[in-house]
Amino acid sequence: MDLLAADELCEEIVMTEQFATVIPLPAPVLLPINGETASFPVRRVYCVGRNYADHAIEMGHDPSREPPFFFQKNPNNLLPNSDFPYPPLSSDVHHEVELVVALKSGGSDIPAERALDCIYGYAVGIDFTRRDLQGEAKKLGRPWEVSKAFESSAPVSAIAPATQVGHPDKGGIWLMRNGESVQRGDLSQMIWKVPEIITELSKLFTLAPGDVIMTGTPAGVGPVARGDRISCAVDGVATLMLNVV
Ligand code: MN
């Protein structure tokens, strides 16, 4: 073996050790991007609760501007453009159509006037919720995970880069179930706007590239059933269609 080969071998061993894992490395969660071959790697998924007044009212709450509250889903709960498998242990799974924000940068205590600079792009997604389990959790003062962070609970469209669609703060957001309009709202009805959401979240967490935020749902949430055909969109941004299977 000559010296060069030994060096190469040495490098190879270092690389192998660096990435050695005792179990298979978990697959990265990658979302497709409109007009790009490269994809968007997901780090965390944050969700905003009750961010449209008419939805807060339909859930029995006062839509006054109380501070926003947050919960999380898991990155691998995101389901890019695919069928939604009806989850176990629930008989009341609801659709919540939402504007999805994908971050390219982050930080702590981000001022609202700099928040839009952190955004890579936007998508439309559905925050599927086991409403029966959520109701039970609320009643018992328990966390929402089992109702929110289940497998495939967040189908999401391809990401539209902000360089293509800008930073939408008004425009239709809607969902149809089997051809019938069930959710219809406007981004301008959001109680906490996207820059404010980023500011508030960054007080609680250190945001980073790859973080995804689901920004809340307008009124009209309701149950889905196996066999349903769901289509939804944020007008001018993205469309998503799926079957409940
Ligand atoms: Mn939601």
XYZ file of C-alpha atoms and ligand atoms in Angstrom:
246
model
C 0.000 0.000 0.000
C 1.488 3.353 -0.915
C 1.183 6.421 1.276
C -1.617 8.027 -0.684
C -3.759 4.920 -0.440
C -3.146 4.777 3.320
C -4.335 8.367 3.650
C -7.437 7.575 1.666
C -8.121 4.540 3.797
C -7.693 6.625 6.944
C -10.203 9.171 5.666
C -12.669 6.439 4.884
C -12.439 5.023 8.414
C -13.027 8.449 9.970
C -16.068 8.967 7.764
C -17.442 5.540 8.661
C -16.954 6.122 12.387
C -18.520 9.555 12.197
C -21.725 8.153 10.736
C -21.733 4.788 12.499
C -25.107 4.134 14.097
C -26.256 1.135 16.117
C -29.613 1.103 14.347
C -30.457 2.330 10.836
C -30.256 6.125 10.541
C -33.866 7.482 10.534
C -34.879 8.690 7.091
C -34.903 12.472 6.691
C -38.317 14.048 6.111
C -38.196 15.832 2.756
C -40.938 17.959 1.200
C -41.048 18.610 -2.546
C -40.699 22.198 -3.783
C -42.505 23.632 -6.805
C -40.080 24.126 -9.685
C -37.066 22.679 -7.827
C -35.427 19.278 -7.982
C -33.963 19.807 -4.486
C -36.329 19.246 -1.563
C -37.030 20.917 1.794
C -35.719 19.015 4.845
C -38.008 19.245 7.887
C -36.614 19.792 11.387
C -39.662 20.487 13.591
C -43.397 21.024 13.115
C -45.146 23.690 15.182
C -48.892 24.304 15.104
C -50.950 27.294 16.247
C -54.237 26.704 18.078
C -57.449 28.715 17.485
C -56.080 31.375 15.144
C -59.295 32.273 13.293
C -62.078 33.927 15.333
C -64.945 31.988 13.739
C -63.177 28.662 14.431
C -62.502 29.659 18.077
C -66.241 30.397 18.423
C -67.271 27.079 16.831
C -65.011 25.288 19.353
C -66.722 27.130 22.218
C -64.023 29.724 22.985
C -63.810 33.500 23.198
C -61.896 34.698 20.122
C -60.437 37.696 21.964
C -56.769 38.235 21.237
C -55.337 36.103 23.993
C -51.675 35.166 23.412
C -51.327 32.441 20.751
C -50.703 28.926 21.983
C -48.743 26.197 20.300
C -48.454 22.449 20.053
C -46.261 20.198 17.908
C -46.528 17.378 15.470
C -43.614 15.164 14.493
C -41.693 15.818 11.261
C -42.526 12.337 9.997
C -46.253 12.972 10.566
C -46.040 15.115 7.415
C -47.451 13.217 4.484
C -46.486 14.659 1.095
C -49.273 14.406 -1.514
C -50.581 10.994 -0.573
C -53.655 9.183 0.737
C -54.556 9.758 4.386
C -54.913 6.520 6.369
C -57.779 6.832 8.881
C -56.054 6.447 12.278
C -56.881 3.831 14.902
C -58.626 4.455 18.237
C -60.812 7.303 16.997
C -64.238 7.534 15.434
C -64.264 11.343 15.089
C -61.298 12.512 12.984
C -61.637 16.138 11.825
C -60.020 18.058 8.940
C -58.410 21.456 9.624
C -57.053 23.155 6.490
C -54.112 25.460 7.239
C -51.517 27.720 5.643
C -48.118 26.104 6.208
C -44.961 28.201 6.603
C -41.497 26.711 5.919
C -38.479 28.439 7.488
C -35.058 28.878 5.893
C -33.548 30.565 8.945
C -34.440 31.097 12.581
C -33.211 32.289 15.940
C -34.616 33.487 19.261
C -36.604 36.660 19.951
C -37.077 37.427 16.255
C -38.654 40.881 15.836
C -41.845 40.876 13.720
C -40.325 43.245 11.172
C -37.580 40.656 10.456
C -39.774 37.556 10.620
C -40.605 37.348 6.912
C -36.875 37.146 6.123
C -36.880 33.711 7.825
C -39.448 32.221 5.446
C -38.458 29.961 2.563
C -41.970 29.346 1.298
C -45.571 28.332 1.886
C -47.791 25.291 1.428
C -51.289 24.128 2.266
C -51.721 21.332 4.774
C -54.326 19.577 6.893
C -53.979 19.340 10.685
C -55.959 16.105 11.067
C -57.234 15.796 14.634
C -58.723 12.903 16.586
C -61.424 15.202 17.985
C -62.814 12.605 20.386
C -59.398 12.023 21.973
C -58.710 15.768 22.013
C -62.020 16.399 23.814
C -61.087 13.831 26.429
C -57.595 15.360 26.846
C -59.075 18.849 27.285
C -61.536 17.591 29.878
C -58.797 15.843 31.856
C -56.196 18.616 31.431
C -53.908 16.232 29.538
C -51.553 16.976 26.607
C -52.906 16.889 23.049
C -50.298 14.565 21.467
C -52.522 11.547 20.962
C -55.098 13.710 19.203
C -52.646 15.662 17.043
C -49.287 13.925 16.533
C -50.391 10.554 15.135
C -49.076 8.835 12.002
C -49.697 10.712 8.728
C -51.669 13.379 10.649
C -50.384 16.268 8.556
C -50.730 15.846 4.777
C -49.035 18.777 3.073
C -48.666 20.064 -0.490
C -45.413 20.863 -2.244
C -43.821 24.071 -0.970
C -44.191 27.216 -3.066
C -41.064 29.349 -2.571
C -41.709 32.935 -1.417
C -39.638 33.992 -4.424
C -42.565 32.686 -6.536
C -45.655 33.517 -4.446
C -44.503 36.350 -2.179
C -45.760 36.478 1.424
C -49.547 35.946 1.283
C -51.505 37.750 4.045
C -54.920 37.622 2.378
C -56.747 35.313 -0.019
C -58.993 32.280 0.157
C -58.238 29.208 2.245
C -60.739 26.395 1.733
C -61.461 22.680 1.921
C -63.989 20.562 0.038
C -65.194 17.153 1.130
C -66.623 14.973 -1.662
C -67.219 18.071 -3.783
C -69.028 19.974 -1.038
C -67.519 23.178 0.362
C -67.062 22.713 4.122
C -64.292 25.124 5.134
C -63.924 28.550 3.565
C -62.037 31.453 5.065
C -59.524 34.140 4.247
C -55.933 34.486 5.426
C -56.792 38.052 6.499
C -58.995 36.530 9.258
C -55.978 35.153 11.104
C -55.934 36.578 14.646
C -52.138 36.268 14.846
C -50.468 37.061 11.524
C -47.524 35.038 10.236
C -44.790 37.509 11.378
C -46.374 37.683 14.847
C -46.553 33.888 15.058
C -42.815 33.654 14.279
C -42.060 36.343 16.884
C -44.124 34.610 19.587
C -42.766 31.129 18.768
C -39.182 32.420 18.838
C -39.705 33.678 22.408
C -40.469 30.094 23.465
C -38.189 28.091 21.151
C -35.047 28.593 19.101
C -36.296 28.428 15.531
C -34.042 26.994 12.831
C -33.917 26.229 9.098
C -36.294 23.354 8.339
C -38.895 24.317 10.913
C -42.466 24.200 9.621
C -45.413 26.085 11.128
C -49.093 25.203 10.647
C -50.890 28.495 11.244
C -54.403 27.520 12.352
C -57.707 26.760 10.635
C -60.807 28.754 9.662
C -64.330 27.667 10.648
C -66.050 24.606 9.209
C -63.960 21.820 10.690
C -65.745 18.496 10.619
C -65.393 14.728 10.438
C -63.955 12.667 7.603
C -64.664 9.030 6.773
C -62.911 6.317 4.790
C -63.643 6.809 1.099
C -63.838 10.613 1.333
C -62.211 12.678 -1.387
C -60.673 15.832 0.119
C -59.389 18.823 -1.823
C -58.093 22.015 -0.276
C -56.057 25.068 -1.156
C -54.657 28.396 -0.232
C -55.566 30.353 -3.355
C -52.518 31.446 -5.325
C -50.189 29.354 -3.159
C -50.898 25.624 -3.261
C -53.501 22.904 -3.707
C -53.705 19.476 -2.075
C -55.949 16.526 -2.942
C -56.190 13.238 -1.120
C -58.385 10.259 -0.359
C -59.177 9.062 3.142
C -58.350 5.352 3.124
Mn -55.079 23.188 13.677
